[in-house]
Structures are given as C-alpha cells and as structure tokens.
Coordinates of N, CA and C in Angstrom, one line a residue:
M1 N 24.4 20.5 3.2 CA 24.9 19.3 2.6 C 23.7 18.6 1.8
A2 N 24.0 18.2 0.6 CA 22.9 17.6 -0.2 C 22.5 16.2 0.3
K3 N 21.2 15.9 0.3 CA 20.7 14.6 0.7 C 20.1 14.0 -0.5
H4 N 20.3 12.7 -0.7 CA 19.8 12.0 -1.9 C 18.5 11.3 -1.7
F5 N 17.6 11.2 -2.7 CA 16.4 10.5 -2.6 C 16.2 9.8 -3.9
F6 N 15.3 8.8 -3.9 CA 14.9 8.1 -5.1 C 13.4 8.0 -5.2
K7 N 12.8 8.2 -6.4 CA 11.4 8.1 -6.6 C 11.0 6.8 -7.3
Y8 N 10.1 6.0 -6.7 CA 9.6 4.8 -7.2 C 8.1 4.8 -7.3
H9 N 7.5 4.0 -8.1 CA 6.0 3.8 -8.1 C 5.7 2.4 -8.2
G10 N 4.6 2.0 -7.6 CA 4.1 0.6 -7.7 C 2.6 0.7 -8.2
A11 N 2.4 0.4 -9.5 CA 1.1 0.5 -10.1 C 0.5 1.9 -9.9
G12 N 1.4 2.9 -10.0 CA 0.9 4.3 -10.0 C 1.0 4.9 -8.6
N13 N 1.1 4.1 -7.6 CA 1.2 4.6 -6.2 C 2.7 5.0 -6.0
D14 N 3.0 6.3 -5.8 CA 4.3 6.8 -5.9 C 4.9 7.1 -4.5
F15 N 6.2 6.9 -4.4 CA 6.9 7.1 -3.1 C 8.3 7.7 -3.2
I16 N 8.7 8.4 -2.2 CA 10.0 8.9 -2.0 C 10.8 7.8 -1.2
L17 N 11.9 7.3 -1.7 CA 12.7 6.3 -1.0 C 14.0 6.9 -0.6
I18 N 14.4 6.7 0.6 CA 15.6 7.2 1.2 C 16.4 6.1 1.9
D19 N 17.7 6.0 1.6 CA 18.6 5.1 2.2 C 19.0 5.8 3.6
N20 N 18.5 5.2 4.6 CA 18.7 5.8 6.0 C 19.5 4.9 6.9
R21 N 20.4 4.1 6.3 CA 21.2 3.2 7.1 C 22.1 3.9 8.0
D22 N 22.4 5.2 7.7 CA 23.2 6.0 8.6 C 22.4 6.6 9.7
A23 N 21.1 6.4 9.7 CA 20.1 6.9 10.7 C 20.2 8.4 10.9
N24 N 20.4 9.2 9.8 CA 20.5 10.6 9.9 C 19.2 11.3 9.6
F25 N 18.2 10.6 9.0 CA 17.0 11.3 8.7 C 16.1 11.6 10.0
Q26 N 15.6 12.8 10.0 CA 14.8 13.2 11.2 C 13.3 12.6 11.1
M27 N 13.1 11.4 11.6 CA 11.8 10.8 11.4 C 10.7 11.4 12.2
T28 N 11.0 12.2 13.2 CA 10.0 12.9 14.0 C 9.5 14.2 13.4
D29 N 10.2 14.7 12.3 CA 9.8 16.0 11.7 C 8.7 15.8 10.7
A30 N 7.5 15.7 11.2 CA 6.3 15.5 10.3 C 6.1 16.6 9.3
N31 N 6.4 17.8 9.7 CA 6.2 19.0 8.8 C 7.2 18.9 7.6
F32 N 8.4 18.5 7.9 CA 9.4 18.3 6.8 C 9.0 17.2 5.8
I33 N 8.6 16.1 6.4 CA 8.2 15.0 5.5 C 7.0 15.4 4.6
Q34 N 6.0 16.1 5.2 CA 4.9 16.6 4.5 C 5.3 17.5 3.4
K35 N 6.3 18.4 3.6 CA 6.8 19.3 2.5 C 7.5 18.5 1.4
L36 N 8.2 17.4 1.7 CA 8.9 16.6 0.7 C 7.8 15.9 -0.2
C37 N 6.7 15.5 0.5 CA 5.7 14.7 -0.3 C 4.8 15.6 -1.1
A38 N 4.7 16.9 -0.8 CA 3.8 17.8 -1.4 C 4.0 17.9 -2.9
Y39 N 2.9 17.7 -3.7 CA 3.0 18.0 -5.1 C 3.0 19.5 -5.3
H40 N 3.6 19.9 -6.5 CA 3.7 21.3 -6.9 C 4.9 22.0 -6.2
T41 N 5.0 21.8 -4.8 CA 6.0 22.6 -4.1 C 7.1 21.7 -3.5
G42 N 6.9 20.4 -3.6 CA 7.9 19.5 -3.1 C 8.3 18.4 -4.1
I43 N 8.8 17.3 -3.7 CA 9.1 16.2 -4.7 C 7.8 15.7 -5.2
G44 N 6.8 15.5 -4.4 CA 5.5 15.0 -4.8 C 5.5 13.5 -4.7
S45 N 4.6 12.9 -3.7 CA 4.5 11.5 -3.6 C 3.3 11.2 -2.7
D46 N 2.9 9.9 -2.7 CA 1.8 9.5 -1.8 C 2.4 9.1 -0.4
G47 N 3.7 9.0 -0.3 CA 4.3 8.7 1.0 C 5.8 8.7 0.9
L48 N 6.4 8.5 2.0 CA 7.9 8.5 2.1 C 8.3 7.2 2.9
I49 N 9.4 6.6 2.3 CA 9.9 5.3 2.9 C 11.3 5.4 3.2
L50 N 11.7 5.0 4.4 CA 13.1 5.0 4.8 C 13.6 3.5 4.8
I51 N 14.7 3.3 4.3 CA 15.4 1.9 4.4 C 16.4 2.0 5.6
N52 N 16.1 1.4 6.7 CA 16.9 1.4 7.9 C 17.7 0.1 8.0
Q53 N 18.8 0.2 8.7 CA 19.6 -0.9 9.0 C 18.9 -1.8 10.1
H54 N 19.0 -3.1 9.9 CA 18.5 -4.0 11.0 C 19.4 -5.2 11.1
D55 N 19.7 -5.6 12.3 CA 20.6 -6.7 12.5 C 20.0 -8.1 12.2
D56 N 18.7 -8.2 12.3 CA 18.0 -9.5 12.1 C 17.4 -9.7 10.7
F57 N 17.2 -8.7 9.9 CA 16.6 -8.7 8.7 C 17.4 -8.0 7.6
S58 N 17.0 -8.2 6.3 CA 17.7 -7.6 5.2 C 17.7 -6.1 5.4
F59 N 16.5 -5.6 5.9 CA 16.4 -4.1 6.1 C 15.1 -3.9 6.9
E60 N 15.0 -2.7 7.5 CA 13.7 -2.3 8.0 C 13.1 -1.2 7.2
M61 N 11.8 -1.4 6.8 CA 11.1 -0.3 6.0 C 10.3 0.5 7.0
K62 N 10.5 1.8 7.0 CA 9.7 2.7 7.9 C 8.9 3.6 6.9
Y63 N 7.6 3.5 7.1 CA 6.7 4.2 6.1 C 6.0 5.4 6.8
F64 N 5.9 6.5 6.0 CA 5.2 7.7 6.5 C 4.2 8.1 5.4
N65 N 3.0 8.5 5.8 CA 2.0 9.0 4.9 C 2.4 10.4 4.4
A66 N 1.7 10.8 3.3 CA 2.0 12.2 2.8 C 1.7 13.3 3.8
D67 N 0.9 13.0 4.8 CA 0.7 14.0 5.8 C 1.8 14.2 6.8
G68 N 2.9 13.3 6.7 CA 4.0 13.4 7.5 C 4.0 12.5 8.7
L69 N 2.9 11.8 8.9 CA 2.8 10.9 10.1 C 3.1 9.5 9.7
E70 N 3.7 8.8 10.7 CA 4.1 7.4 10.5 C 2.8 6.6 10.2
G71 N 2.8 5.8 9.2 CA 1.6 5.0 8.8 C 1.7 3.6 9.2
T72 N 0.7 2.8 8.8 CA 0.7 1.4 9.0 C 1.3 0.7 7.8
L73 N 0.9 -0.5 7.5 CA 1.6 -1.2 6.4 C 1.1 -0.5 5.1
C74 N 2.1 -0.4 4.2 CA 1.8 0.1 2.8 C 2.2 -1.0 1.8
G75 N 1.2 -1.6 1.2 CA 1.5 -2.8 0.3 C 2.3 -2.4 -0.9
N76 N 1.9 -1.4 -1.6 CA 2.7 -1.0 -2.8 C 4.0 -0.4 -2.4
G77 N 4.0 0.3 -1.3 CA 5.3 0.9 -0.8 C 6.3 -0.2 -0.4
S78 N 5.8 -1.3 0.2 CA 6.7 -2.3 0.5 C 7.3 -3.0 -0.7
R79 N 6.5 -3.1 -1.8 CA 7.0 -3.7 -3.0 C 8.1 -2.8 -3.6
C80 N 7.9 -1.4 -3.5 CA 8.9 -0.5 -4.0 C 10.2 -0.5 -3.1
A81 N 10.0 -0.7 -1.8 CA 11.1 -0.8 -0.9 C 12.0 -2.0 -1.2
V82 N 11.4 -3.1 -1.6 CA 12.1 -4.3 -2.0 C 12.9 -4.1 -3.2
L83 N 12.4 -3.4 -4.2 CA 13.1 -3.1 -5.4 C 14.3 -2.1 -5.1
F84 N 14.0 -1.2 -4.3 CA 15.1 -0.2 -3.9 C 16.2 -0.9 -3.1
A85 N 15.8 -1.9 -2.2 CA 16.8 -2.6 -1.5 C 17.7 -3.4 -2.4
K86 N 17.1 -3.9 -3.5 CA 18.0 -4.6 -4.5 C 18.9 -3.6 -5.2
H87 N 18.5 -2.4 -5.5 CA 19.3 -1.4 -6.0 C 20.5 -1.0 -5.1
L88 N 20.2 -1.0 -3.8 CA 21.2 -0.7 -2.8 C 22.2 -1.9 -2.6
G89 N 21.9 -3.1 -3.1 CA 22.8 -4.2 -3.0 C 22.5 -5.0 -1.7
L90 N 21.4 -4.7 -1.0 CA 21.0 -5.4 0.2 C 20.5 -6.8 0.0
I91 N 19.9 -7.0 -1.1 CA 19.2 -8.3 -1.4 C 19.5 -8.6 -2.9
V92 N 19.2 -9.9 -3.3 CA 19.3 -10.2 -4.7 C 17.8 -10.3 -5.3
D93 N 17.2 -11.5 -5.1 CA 15.8 -11.6 -5.7 C 14.8 -12.0 -4.7
N94 N 15.2 -12.2 -3.4 CA 14.3 -12.5 -2.4 C 14.8 -12.0 -1.0
T95 N 13.9 -11.8 -0.1 CA 14.2 -11.2 1.2 C 13.2 -11.4 2.3
V96 N 13.6 -11.2 3.5 CA 12.8 -11.1 4.6 C 13.1 -9.8 5.3
F97 N 12.0 -8.9 5.4 CA 12.3 -7.6 5.9 C 11.2 -7.2 7.0
L98 N 11.5 -6.2 7.7 CA 10.6 -5.7 8.8 C 9.9 -4.5 8.3
A99 N 8.6 -4.5 8.4 CA 7.7 -3.3 8.1 C 7.0 -2.8 9.4
N100 N 6.2 -1.7 9.3 CA 5.6 -1.2 10.4 C 4.7 -2.2 11.2
D101 N 4.2 -3.2 10.5 CA 3.3 -4.1 11.1 C 3.9 -5.5 11.4
G102 N 5.2 -5.6 11.1 CA 5.9 -6.9 11.4 C 6.7 -7.4 10.2
I103 N 6.9 -8.7 10.2 CA 7.8 -9.4 9.3 C 7.1 -9.8 8.0
H104 N 7.8 -9.6 6.9 CA 7.3 -9.9 5.5 C 8.4 -10.6 4.7
E105 N 7.9 -11.4 3.8 CA 8.8 -12.0 2.8 C 8.5 -11.4 1.4
A106 N 9.5 -11.4 0.5 CA 9.2 -10.8 -0.8 C 10.1 -11.5 -1.8
W107 N 9.6 -11.5 -3.1 CA 10.4 -12.1 -4.2 C 10.3 -11.1 -5.4
I108 N 11.4 -11.1 -6.2 CA 11.4 -10.2 -7.4 C 11.5 -11.1 -8.6
D109 N 10.6 -10.9 -9.6 CA 10.7 -11.6 -10.8 C 10.6 -10.6 -11.9
R110 N 11.8 -10.1 -12.4 CA 11.9 -9.0 -13.3 C 11.2 -7.7 -12.7
N111 N 10.1 -7.2 -13.3 CA 9.5 -6.0 -12.7 C 8.3 -6.3 -11.8
I112 N 8.0 -7.6 -11.6 CA 6.9 -8.0 -10.7 C 7.5 -8.3 -9.3
I113 N 7.0 -7.6 -8.3 CA 7.4 -7.8 -6.9 C 6.2 -8.4 -6.2
T114 N 6.5 -9.5 -5.4 CA 5.5 -10.1 -4.6 C 5.9 -10.0 -3.1
V115 N 4.9 -9.6 -2.3 CA 5.2 -9.5 -0.9 C 4.1 -10.3 -0.1
T116 N 4.4 -10.9 1.0 CA 3.5 -11.6 1.8 C 2.8 -10.6 2.7
I117 N 1.5 -10.9 3.0 CA 0.7 -10.1 3.9 C 0.4 -10.9 5.2
R118 N 0.4 -10.4 6.3 CA 0.1 -11.1 7.5 C -1.3 -11.6 7.5
P119 N -1.6 -12.7 8.3 CA -3.0 -13.3 8.3 C -4.0 -12.2 8.6
V120 N -5.2 -12.3 8.0 CA -6.3 -11.3 8.1 C -7.5 -12.0 8.6
K121 N -8.1 -11.4 9.7 CA -9.4 -12.0 10.2 C -10.6 -11.6 9.2
R122 N -11.6 -12.4 9.3 CA -12.8 -12.1 8.5 C -13.3 -10.7 8.8
G123 N -13.8 -10.0 7.8 CA -14.2 -8.7 7.9 C -15.6 -8.6 8.6
S124 N -15.9 -7.3 9.0 CA -17.2 -7.1 9.6 C -18.0 -6.1 8.8
E125 N -19.3 -6.2 8.9 CA -20.2 -5.2 8.2 C -20.2 -3.9 8.8
L126 N -20.0 -2.8 8.0 CA -20.0 -1.5 8.5 C -20.4 -0.5 7.3
L127 N -21.3 0.3 7.6 CA -21.8 1.4 6.7 C -22.1 0.8 5.3
G128 N -22.7 -0.4 5.3 CA -23.1 -1.0 4.0 C -22.0 -1.7 3.3
G129 N -20.8 -1.7 3.9 CA -19.6 -2.3 3.2 C -19.0 -3.3 4.2
I130 N -17.8 -3.8 3.9 CA -17.0 -4.7 4.7 C -15.8 -4.0 5.2
W131 N -15.5 -4.1 6.5 CA -14.3 -3.5 7.1 C -13.4 -4.6 7.4
L132 N -12.1 -4.4 7.0 CA -11.0 -5.4 7.3 C -9.8 -4.6 7.6
D133 N -8.9 -5.3 8.3 CA -7.5 -4.8 8.6 C -6.5 -5.7 7.9
T134 N -5.9 -5.2 6.8 CA -5.0 -5.9 6.0 C -3.6 -5.4 6.2
G135 N -3.3 -4.9 7.4 CA -2.1 -4.2 7.7 C -2.4 -2.8 7.9
S136 N -3.4 -2.3 7.2 CA -4.0 -1.0 7.3 C -5.5 -1.2 7.3
P137 N -6.3 -0.3 7.9 CA -7.8 -0.5 7.9 C -8.4 -0.1 6.6
H138 N -9.3 -0.9 6.2 CA -10.0 -0.6 4.9 C -11.5 -0.9 5.0
L139 N -12.3 -0.1 4.3 CA -13.7 -0.3 4.1 C -13.9 -0.6 2.6
V140 N -14.6 -1.7 2.3 CA -14.8 -2.1 0.9 C -16.3 -1.9 0.6
V141 N -16.6 -1.0 -0.4 CA -17.9 -0.6 -0.7 C -18.2 -1.0 -2.2
M142 N -19.3 -1.7 -2.5 CA -19.7 -2.0 -3.9 C -20.4 -0.9 -4.5
V143 N -20.1 -0.5 -5.8 CA -20.8 0.5 -6.5 C -21.0 0.1 -7.9
S144 N -21.8 0.8 -8.6 CA -22.0 0.6 -10.1 C -21.5 1.8 -10.8
N145 N -21.1 1.6 -12.1 CA -20.5 2.6 -12.9 C -19.3 3.3 -12.2
L146 N -18.3 2.5 -11.8 CA -17.2 3.0 -11.0 C -16.5 4.2 -11.6
N147 N -16.3 4.1 -12.9 CA -15.6 5.2 -13.6 C -16.1 6.6 -13.4
H148 N -17.4 6.7 -13.1 CA -18.1 8.0 -12.9 C -18.4 8.2 -11.4
H149 N -18.0 7.3 -10.6 CA -18.3 7.5 -9.1 C -17.5 8.7 -8.6
K150 N -18.2 9.4 -7.7 CA -17.6 10.6 -7.1 C -16.7 10.2 -5.8
V151 N -15.6 9.7 -6.1 CA -14.7 9.2 -5.0 C -14.2 10.4 -4.1
A152 N -14.0 11.5 -4.7 CA -13.6 12.7 -4.0 C -14.6 13.2 -3.0
V153 N -15.9 12.9 -3.3 CA -17.0 13.3 -2.4 C -17.3 12.2 -1.4
D154 N -17.5 10.9 -1.9 CA -17.9 9.8 -1.0 C -16.7 9.3 -0.1
G155 N -15.5 9.5 -0.6 CA -14.3 9.0 0.1 C -14.2 9.6 1.5
P156 N -14.2 11.0 1.5 CA -14.1 11.7 2.9 C -15.3 11.4 3.7
M157 N -16.5 11.2 3.1 CA -17.7 11.0 3.9 C -17.6 9.7 4.7
Y158 N -17.1 8.6 4.0 CA -16.9 7.3 4.7 C -15.7 7.4 5.6
R159 N -14.6 7.9 5.2 CA -13.4 8.0 5.9 C -13.6 8.7 7.3
N160 N -14.4 9.7 7.3 CA -14.6 10.5 8.6 C -15.9 10.2 9.2
H161 N -16.6 9.2 8.8 CA -17.9 8.9 9.4 C -17.8 8.6 10.9
E162 N -18.8 9.0 11.7 CA -18.8 8.9 13.1 C -18.8 7.4 13.6
D163 N -19.2 6.5 12.7 CA -19.2 5.1 13.0 C -17.9 4.4 12.7
M164 N -17.0 5.2 12.1 CA -15.7 4.7 11.8 C -14.8 4.8 13.1
S165 N -13.7 4.1 13.1 CA -12.8 4.2 14.3 C -12.2 5.6 14.3
P166 N -11.7 6.1 15.4 CA -11.1 7.4 15.5 C -10.1 7.8 14.4
D167 N -9.3 6.7 14.0 CA -8.3 7.0 12.9 C -8.8 6.9 11.5
G168 N -10.1 6.5 11.4 CA -10.7 6.4 10.0 C -10.2 5.1 9.3
A169 N -10.3 5.1 8.0 CA -9.9 3.9 7.2 C -9.7 4.4 5.8
N170 N -9.1 3.6 5.0 CA -9.0 3.8 3.6 C -10.3 3.2 3.0
I171 N -10.8 3.9 2.0 CA -12.1 3.6 1.4 C -11.9 3.1 0.0
N172 N -12.4 1.8 -0.3 CA -12.2 1.2 -1.6 C -13.6 1.0 -2.2
F173 N -13.8 1.6 -3.4 CA -15.0 1.5 -4.2 C -14.8 0.5 -5.3
V174 N -15.7 -0.5 -5.3 CA -15.5 -1.7 -6.2 C -16.6 -2.0 -7.1
E175 N -16.2 -2.4 -8.3 CA -17.2 -2.8 -9.3 C -16.7 -4.2 -9.8
Q176 N -17.5 -5.2 -9.8 CA -17.1 -6.5 -10.3 C -17.2 -6.6 -11.8
L177 N -16.1 -7.2 -12.4 CA -16.0 -7.3 -13.8 C -16.4 -8.7 -14.2
D178 N -15.9 -9.7 -13.5 CA -16.3 -11.1 -13.7 C -15.9 -11.9 -12.4
D179 N -15.8 -13.2 -12.5 CA -15.6 -13.9 -11.2 C -14.2 -13.9 -10.7
E180 N -13.3 -13.3 -11.4 CA -11.9 -13.2 -10.9 C -11.3 -11.8 -11.1
R181 N -12.1 -10.9 -11.7 CA -11.5 -9.5 -11.9 C -12.5 -8.5 -11.2
F182 N -11.8 -7.5 -10.5 CA -12.6 -6.5 -9.9 C -11.9 -5.1 -10.1
S183 N -12.7 -4.1 -10.5 CA -12.1 -2.8 -10.7 C -12.3 -2.0 -9.4
V184 N -11.3 -1.2 -9.0 CA -11.2 -0.6 -7.7 C -10.7 0.8 -7.8
R185 N -11.3 1.8 -7.1 CA -10.7 3.1 -6.9 C -10.7 3.3 -5.4
T186 N -9.5 3.9 -4.9 CA -9.3 4.0 -3.4 C -9.1 5.4 -3.0
Y187 N -9.8 5.8 -1.9 CA -9.5 7.1 -1.2 C -8.7 6.7 0.0
E188 N -7.4 7.3 0.0 CA -6.5 6.9 1.1 C -6.4 7.9 2.2
R189 N -6.6 7.4 3.4 CA -6.3 8.3 4.6 C -4.8 8.6 4.7
G190 N -4.5 9.7 5.3 CA -3.1 10.1 5.4 C -2.6 10.8 4.1
V191 N -3.2 10.5 3.0 CA -3.0 11.2 1.7 C -4.1 12.1 1.5
E192 N -5.3 11.7 1.9 CA -6.6 12.4 1.9 C -7.0 12.8 0.5
R193 N -6.9 11.8 -0.4 CA -7.3 12.0 -1.8 C -7.3 10.6 -2.4
E194 N -7.8 10.5 -3.6 CA -7.8 9.2 -4.4 C -6.3 9.0 -4.9
T195 N -5.8 7.8 -4.7 CA -4.5 7.5 -5.3 C -4.7 6.5 -6.5
L196 N -3.7 6.4 -7.3 CA -3.8 5.6 -8.5 C -3.9 4.1 -8.2
S197 N -3.4 3.7 -7.0 CA -3.6 2.3 -6.6 C -3.3 2.2 -5.1
C198 N -3.7 1.1 -4.5 CA -3.4 0.8 -3.1 C -3.2 -0.7 -2.9
G199 N -2.1 -1.1 -2.4 CA -1.8 -2.5 -2.3 C -2.6 -3.2 -1.2
T200 N -2.6 -2.6 0.0 CA -3.4 -3.2 1.1 C -4.9 -3.1 0.8
G201 N -5.3 -2.1 0.0 CA -6.6 -2.0 -0.5 C -7.0 -3.1 -1.4
A202 N -6.1 -3.5 -2.3 CA -6.3 -4.6 -3.3 C -6.5 -5.9 -2.5
V203 N -5.7 -6.1 -1.4 CA -5.9 -7.3 -0.6 C -7.3 -7.2 0.1
A204 N -7.6 -6.1 0.7 CA -8.9 -6.0 1.3 C -10.1 -6.3 0.4
V205 N -10.0 -5.8 -0.8 CA -11.1 -6.0 -1.8 C -11.1 -7.5 -2.1
A206 N -10.0 -8.2 -2.4 CA -10.0 -9.6 -2.7 C -10.6 -10.4 -1.6
L207 N -10.2 -10.2 -0.4 CA -10.8 -11.0 0.7 C -12.2 -10.7 0.9
A208 N -12.7 -9.4 0.8 CA -14.1 -9.0 1.0 C -14.9 -9.7 -0.1
M209 N -14.4 -9.7 -1.3 CA -15.2 -10.3 -2.4 C -15.4 -11.8 -2.2
H210 N -14.4 -12.5 -1.6 CA -14.5 -13.9 -1.3 C -15.4 -14.1 -0.2
Q211 N -15.3 -13.3 0.9 CA -16.1 -13.5 2.1 C -17.6 -13.3 1.8
T212 N -17.9 -12.3 0.9 CA -19.3 -12.1 0.6 C -19.8 -12.9 -0.6
K213 N -19.0 -13.9 -0.9 CA -19.4 -15.0 -1.9 C -19.6 -14.4 -3.3
R214 N -19.0 -13.3 -3.6 CA -19.1 -12.8 -5.0 C -18.1 -13.5 -5.9
T215 N -17.2 -14.3 -5.3 CA -16.3 -15.1 -6.1 C -15.9 -16.3 -5.2
A216 N -15.6 -17.4 -5.8 CA -15.1 -18.6 -5.0 C -13.6 -18.7 -5.3
K217 N -13.0 -17.9 -6.2 CA -11.6 -17.9 -6.6 C -10.8 -17.5 -5.4
T218 N -9.6 -18.0 -5.3 CA -8.6 -17.6 -4.3 C -7.4 -16.9 -4.9
K219 N -7.5 -16.6 -6.1 CA -6.5 -15.8 -6.8 C -7.2 -14.8 -7.7
L220 N -7.1 -13.5 -7.4 CA -7.9 -12.5 -8.0 C -7.1 -11.4 -8.6
K221 N -7.6 -10.8 -9.7 CA -7.0 -9.7 -10.4 C -7.7 -8.4 -10.0
I222 N -7.0 -7.5 -9.5 CA -7.5 -6.2 -9.0 C -7.0 -5.1 -9.9
E223 N -8.0 -4.5 -10.7 CA -7.6 -3.5 -11.7 C -7.8 -2.1 -11.1
M224 N -6.8 -1.3 -11.0 CA -6.8 0.1 -10.4 C -6.4 1.1 -11.5
P225 N -6.7 2.3 -11.3 CA -6.4 3.3 -12.4 C -4.9 3.3 -12.7
G226 N -4.0 3.0 -11.8 CA -2.6 3.1 -12.1 C -1.9 1.8 -12.6
G227 N -2.7 0.7 -12.5 CA -2.2 -0.6 -12.9 C -2.9 -1.7 -12.3
H228 N -2.5 -2.9 -12.6 CA -3.2 -4.1 -12.2 C -2.3 -4.9 -11.1
L229 N -3.0 -5.3 -10.1 CA -2.4 -6.1 -9.0 C -3.0 -7.5 -8.9
E230 N -2.3 -8.4 -8.3 CA -2.9 -9.8 -8.1 C -2.8 -10.1 -6.7
V231 N -3.8 -10.7 -6.2 CA -3.9 -11.2 -4.8 C -4.2 -12.6 -4.7
S232 N -3.5 -13.4 -4.0 CA -3.8 -14.8 -3.8 C -3.8 -15.1 -2.3
F233 N -4.6 -16.1 -1.8 CA -4.7 -16.4 -0.4 C -5.3 -17.8 -0.2
D234 N -5.2 -18.2 1.1 CA -5.8 -19.5 1.5 C -6.8 -19.1 2.6
L235 N -7.8 -20.0 2.8 CA -8.8 -19.8 3.9 C -8.2 -20.4 5.2
S236 N -8.5 -19.8 6.3 CA -8.1 -20.3 7.6 C -9.3 -20.3 8.5
S237 N -9.2 -20.8 9.7 CA -10.3 -20.9 10.7 C -10.8 -19.6 11.1
K238 N -9.9 -18.5 11.1 CA -10.3 -17.2 11.5 C -10.5 -16.2 10.4
G239 N -10.1 -16.6 9.2 CA -10.2 -15.7 8.0 C -9.3 -16.2 6.9
Y240 N -8.2 -15.5 6.7 CA -7.3 -15.8 5.5 C -5.9 -15.7 5.9
D241 N -5.1 -16.6 5.3 CA -3.6 -16.6 5.5 C -2.9 -16.9 4.2
N242 N -1.6 -17.0 4.3 CA -0.8 -17.3 3.1 C -1.2 -16.3 2.0
I243 N -1.3 -15.0 2.4 CA -1.7 -14.0 1.5 C -0.5 -13.4 0.7
R244 N -0.7 -13.2 -0.6 CA 0.4 -12.6 -1.3 C -0.1 -11.5 -2.3
L245 N 0.6 -10.4 -2.3 CA 0.3 -9.3 -3.2 C 1.4 -9.2 -4.2
S246 N 1.0 -9.2 -5.5 CA 1.9 -9.1 -6.6 C 1.6 -8.0 -7.6
G247 N 2.6 -7.4 -8.2 CA 2.3 -6.4 -9.2 C 3.6 -5.7 -9.6
P248 N 3.5 -4.8 -10.5 CA 4.7 -4.1 -11.0 C 5.2 -3.0 -10.1
A249 N 6.5 -2.7 -10.1 CA 7.1 -1.6 -9.4 C 8.3 -1.1 -10.3
S250 N 8.5 0.2 -10.3 CA 9.5 0.8 -11.2 C 10.2 2.0 -10.5
F251 N 11.5 2.1 -10.9 CA 12.2 3.3 -10.5 C 11.8 4.4 -11.5
V252 N 11.6 5.6 -10.9 CA 11.2 6.8 -11.7 C 12.4 7.7 -11.9
F253 N 12.9 8.3 -10.8 CA 14.1 9.2 -11.0 C 14.7 9.3 -9.6
K254 N 15.9 9.9 -9.6 CA 16.6 10.2 -8.3 C 17.0 11.7 -8.3
G255 N 17.2 12.2 -7.1 CA 17.5 13.6 -7.0 C 18.1 13.9 -5.6
E256 N 18.2 15.2 -5.3 CA 18.7 15.6 -4.0 C 18.0 16.8 -3.5
W257 N 18.1 17.0 -2.2 CA 17.6 18.3 -1.6 C 18.7 18.8 -0.7
S258 N 18.7 20.1 -0.4 CA 19.7 20.7 0.4 C 19.3 20.8 1.8

C-alpha cells in the first residue's frame, strides 16, 4: 500500500513531513527512517517529522534526525510543521502545538513562520565557545573568514570532543557582520554534516552574541547559507525568555513510497 509524504524546507533545512494522525507510522524503526532521509538512495532530508493527533493541542510534532533517532527540538522543522499543519487544515494562521521539548506557539504571515522557543538559561564557556541549550544543545564558536572555514573538519572535532556531553552538540561557527547581523554555518549532530541552516542554532548564536556583549540588540538577523532567520528575545533573571524564531518555509514536493 502506498504511503504519502511531503517535502518542505525552512531556509534550506529540509524535512520529510508525514501526516500520522492515524498512528500507522513505525516510529521505532530507526533503520527505515534513516533510509527515507538518505540522499541519493532515499527521499533525502535533514530529518523526518510526524504530525500526530493530540487532544489538547492543534497537533503533536514528533521529530527524528536523519540518523533515524528521535531528536530534540528542531526550530526550522517546527516552522515547516506549522505550514504543513495549515495544508492539512488543522490550523489557519496561528497555533499552539506540542514538540519534543514541550509546548510552542506559532504564527504564519504569508511565507514567514514564527515559533516561540522555551526560556533559555545563560550559556557556559566551553572549548573556547559558548554552550547553550535552546531546545537542542549548541556550541557557538567565533571564527574569521567564515566562508572558507573548514566546517567539515572542525565540526566533528568539537561535536565529539571528550569535554562535550555524551550526546555531543550542534556546532555553530559565527562571523560578526555588524551589531545586528551575524553569519553562521552549522554542523548538526544526528545529521553529521553541515546543513544549510539550523533554527535552534540561530537562536543559540543570537543569545550567545548578546551574552558575550558583541551586541546590545535584542532582535538579530542570522544569515545562513540556505537563507536568513530572525531571532528576538527578552532578558530574564536566569537568561532569556519571550524568544521567537522567524523565517521562510516552503513546500517543495509530495510523493509516495510503497
């Protein structure tokens, strides 16, 4: 029997979206999810997202990394999930949904999708950078000449470093452009390569840049290879709250597998 899927991307971060309200998808089959996400031999994506039925929210978003394992929060993936939920008729232009890390709100303004991020504590110094948890763990590292930086070499080095937590972290290499714009390239764990953008990474960079006093702005533009994201936030006693991640999301194509 044919199963349907939809392909979306958020600023170049691409995902397989599946309507799983009938609860028929085998979420524990990591090998199958990995095969679907594989480029060249599968559909090809940075991750897979299921839209599940939920009695208390518009929907539940269940996210899996390209390695087939359930992930933590995916910022760009959640923005794509919101746009897919609108396609399914579950929402109109705003929603409250459940993700892997808890409850989020979201708004749609044409092709710009904004999602809320849960409060984030101040980051800690690690390996010459700043480590934060923005729903997923991130290390933010300042570099010069970002366009020529060897992300494929340095990314795994940081991600698997002995001082990192057992699960590692996503690694964000950052170059400051001015007091409100930062250029970023991200090596993502679970995908194990550089992706064209990372939503929770953009949030981590924005908060780290403010914490280290590289900017006093609380609304920052994060430029990534796949597109531009915007992060706004307020200061709190423990770190940051009222965090919002905004950027484009688009439907790419739909298909089926047997």
